[in-house]
XYZ file of C-alpha atoms in Angstrom:
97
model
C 0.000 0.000 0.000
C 1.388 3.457 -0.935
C 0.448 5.372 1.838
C -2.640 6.246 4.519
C -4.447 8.266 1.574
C -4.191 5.259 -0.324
C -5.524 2.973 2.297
C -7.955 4.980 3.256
C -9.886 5.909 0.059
C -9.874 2.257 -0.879
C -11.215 0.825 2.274
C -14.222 3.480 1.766
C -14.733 2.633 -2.437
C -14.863 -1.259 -0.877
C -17.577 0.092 1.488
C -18.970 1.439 -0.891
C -19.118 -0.930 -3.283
C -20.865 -3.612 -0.694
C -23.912 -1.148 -0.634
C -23.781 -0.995 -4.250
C -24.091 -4.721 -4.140
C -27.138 -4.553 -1.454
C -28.736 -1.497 -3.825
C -28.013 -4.336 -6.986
C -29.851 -6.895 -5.523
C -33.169 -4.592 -5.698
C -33.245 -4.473 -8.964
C -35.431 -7.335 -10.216
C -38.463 -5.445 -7.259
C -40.820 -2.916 -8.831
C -39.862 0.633 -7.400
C -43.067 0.766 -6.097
C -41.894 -2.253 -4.024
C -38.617 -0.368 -2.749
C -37.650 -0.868 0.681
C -39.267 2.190 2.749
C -35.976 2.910 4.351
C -34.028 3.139 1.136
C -36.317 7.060 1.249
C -35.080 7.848 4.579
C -31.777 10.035 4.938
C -31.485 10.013 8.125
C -32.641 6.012 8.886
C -30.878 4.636 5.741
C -28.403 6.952 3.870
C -26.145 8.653 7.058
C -25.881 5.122 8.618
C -24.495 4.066 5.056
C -22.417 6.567 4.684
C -20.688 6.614 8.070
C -20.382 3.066 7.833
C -18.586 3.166 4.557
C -16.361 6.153 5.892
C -15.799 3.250 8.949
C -14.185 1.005 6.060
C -11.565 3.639 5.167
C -10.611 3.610 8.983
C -10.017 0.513 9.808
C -8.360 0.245 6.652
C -6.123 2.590 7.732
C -6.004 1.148 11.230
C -4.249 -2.033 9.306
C -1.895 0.174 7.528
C -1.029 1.797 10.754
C -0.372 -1.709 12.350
C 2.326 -1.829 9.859
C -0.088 -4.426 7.628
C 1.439 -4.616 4.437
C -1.491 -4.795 1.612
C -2.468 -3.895 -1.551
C -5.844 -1.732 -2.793
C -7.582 -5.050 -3.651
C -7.030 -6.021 -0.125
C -8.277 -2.710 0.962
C -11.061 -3.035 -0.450
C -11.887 -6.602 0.943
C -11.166 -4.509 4.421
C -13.378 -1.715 3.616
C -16.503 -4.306 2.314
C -15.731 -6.352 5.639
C -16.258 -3.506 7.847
C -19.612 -3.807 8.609
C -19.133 -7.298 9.667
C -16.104 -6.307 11.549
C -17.740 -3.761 13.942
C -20.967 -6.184 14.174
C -18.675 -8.555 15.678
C -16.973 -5.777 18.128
C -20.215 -4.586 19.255
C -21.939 -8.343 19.421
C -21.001 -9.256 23.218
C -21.719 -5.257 24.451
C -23.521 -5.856 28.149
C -27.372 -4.225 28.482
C -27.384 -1.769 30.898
C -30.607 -2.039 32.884
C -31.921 0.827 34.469
């Protein structure tokens, strides 16, 4: 990887492209049949977006580490990430009140 920039701009375009994937799969559904959320901004498109900006950092975070990868394997890092902070926030404890 060439540098942060680098690492970071190609973890989000992998984020990105996951979504794309997700918005792909609607295509065979009449738009009348869209997915109410897919209207929302603030339900649908900011989670999206800050999730795919989330796939630049942690692809940075590797680079960082000292990871040594290529953009491909950015991207895989970037398209992972919503997996990867599922799994981090899995086990979080309820707090009862």
């Amino acid at each position: 990887m060439a540098n942060i920039q680098t690492a970071a701009l190609f973890g989000f375009l992998g984020a990105v492209a996951a979504e794309i994937l997700a918005l792909y799969k609607l295509r065979q559904i009449v738009p009348t049949q869209y997915p109410h959320y897919l209207k929302s901004f603030s339900h649908y498109w900011v989670p999206t977006i800050l999730m795919s900006l989330m796939g630049g950092v942690i692809a940075v975070a590797y680079a960082l580490d000292g990871t040594q990868f290529g953009t491909v394997l950015a991207m895989n890092i970037g398209a992972s990430a919503p997996l990867v902070i599922g799994t981090w926030t899995k086990d979080i404890p309820k707090i009862s009140e």
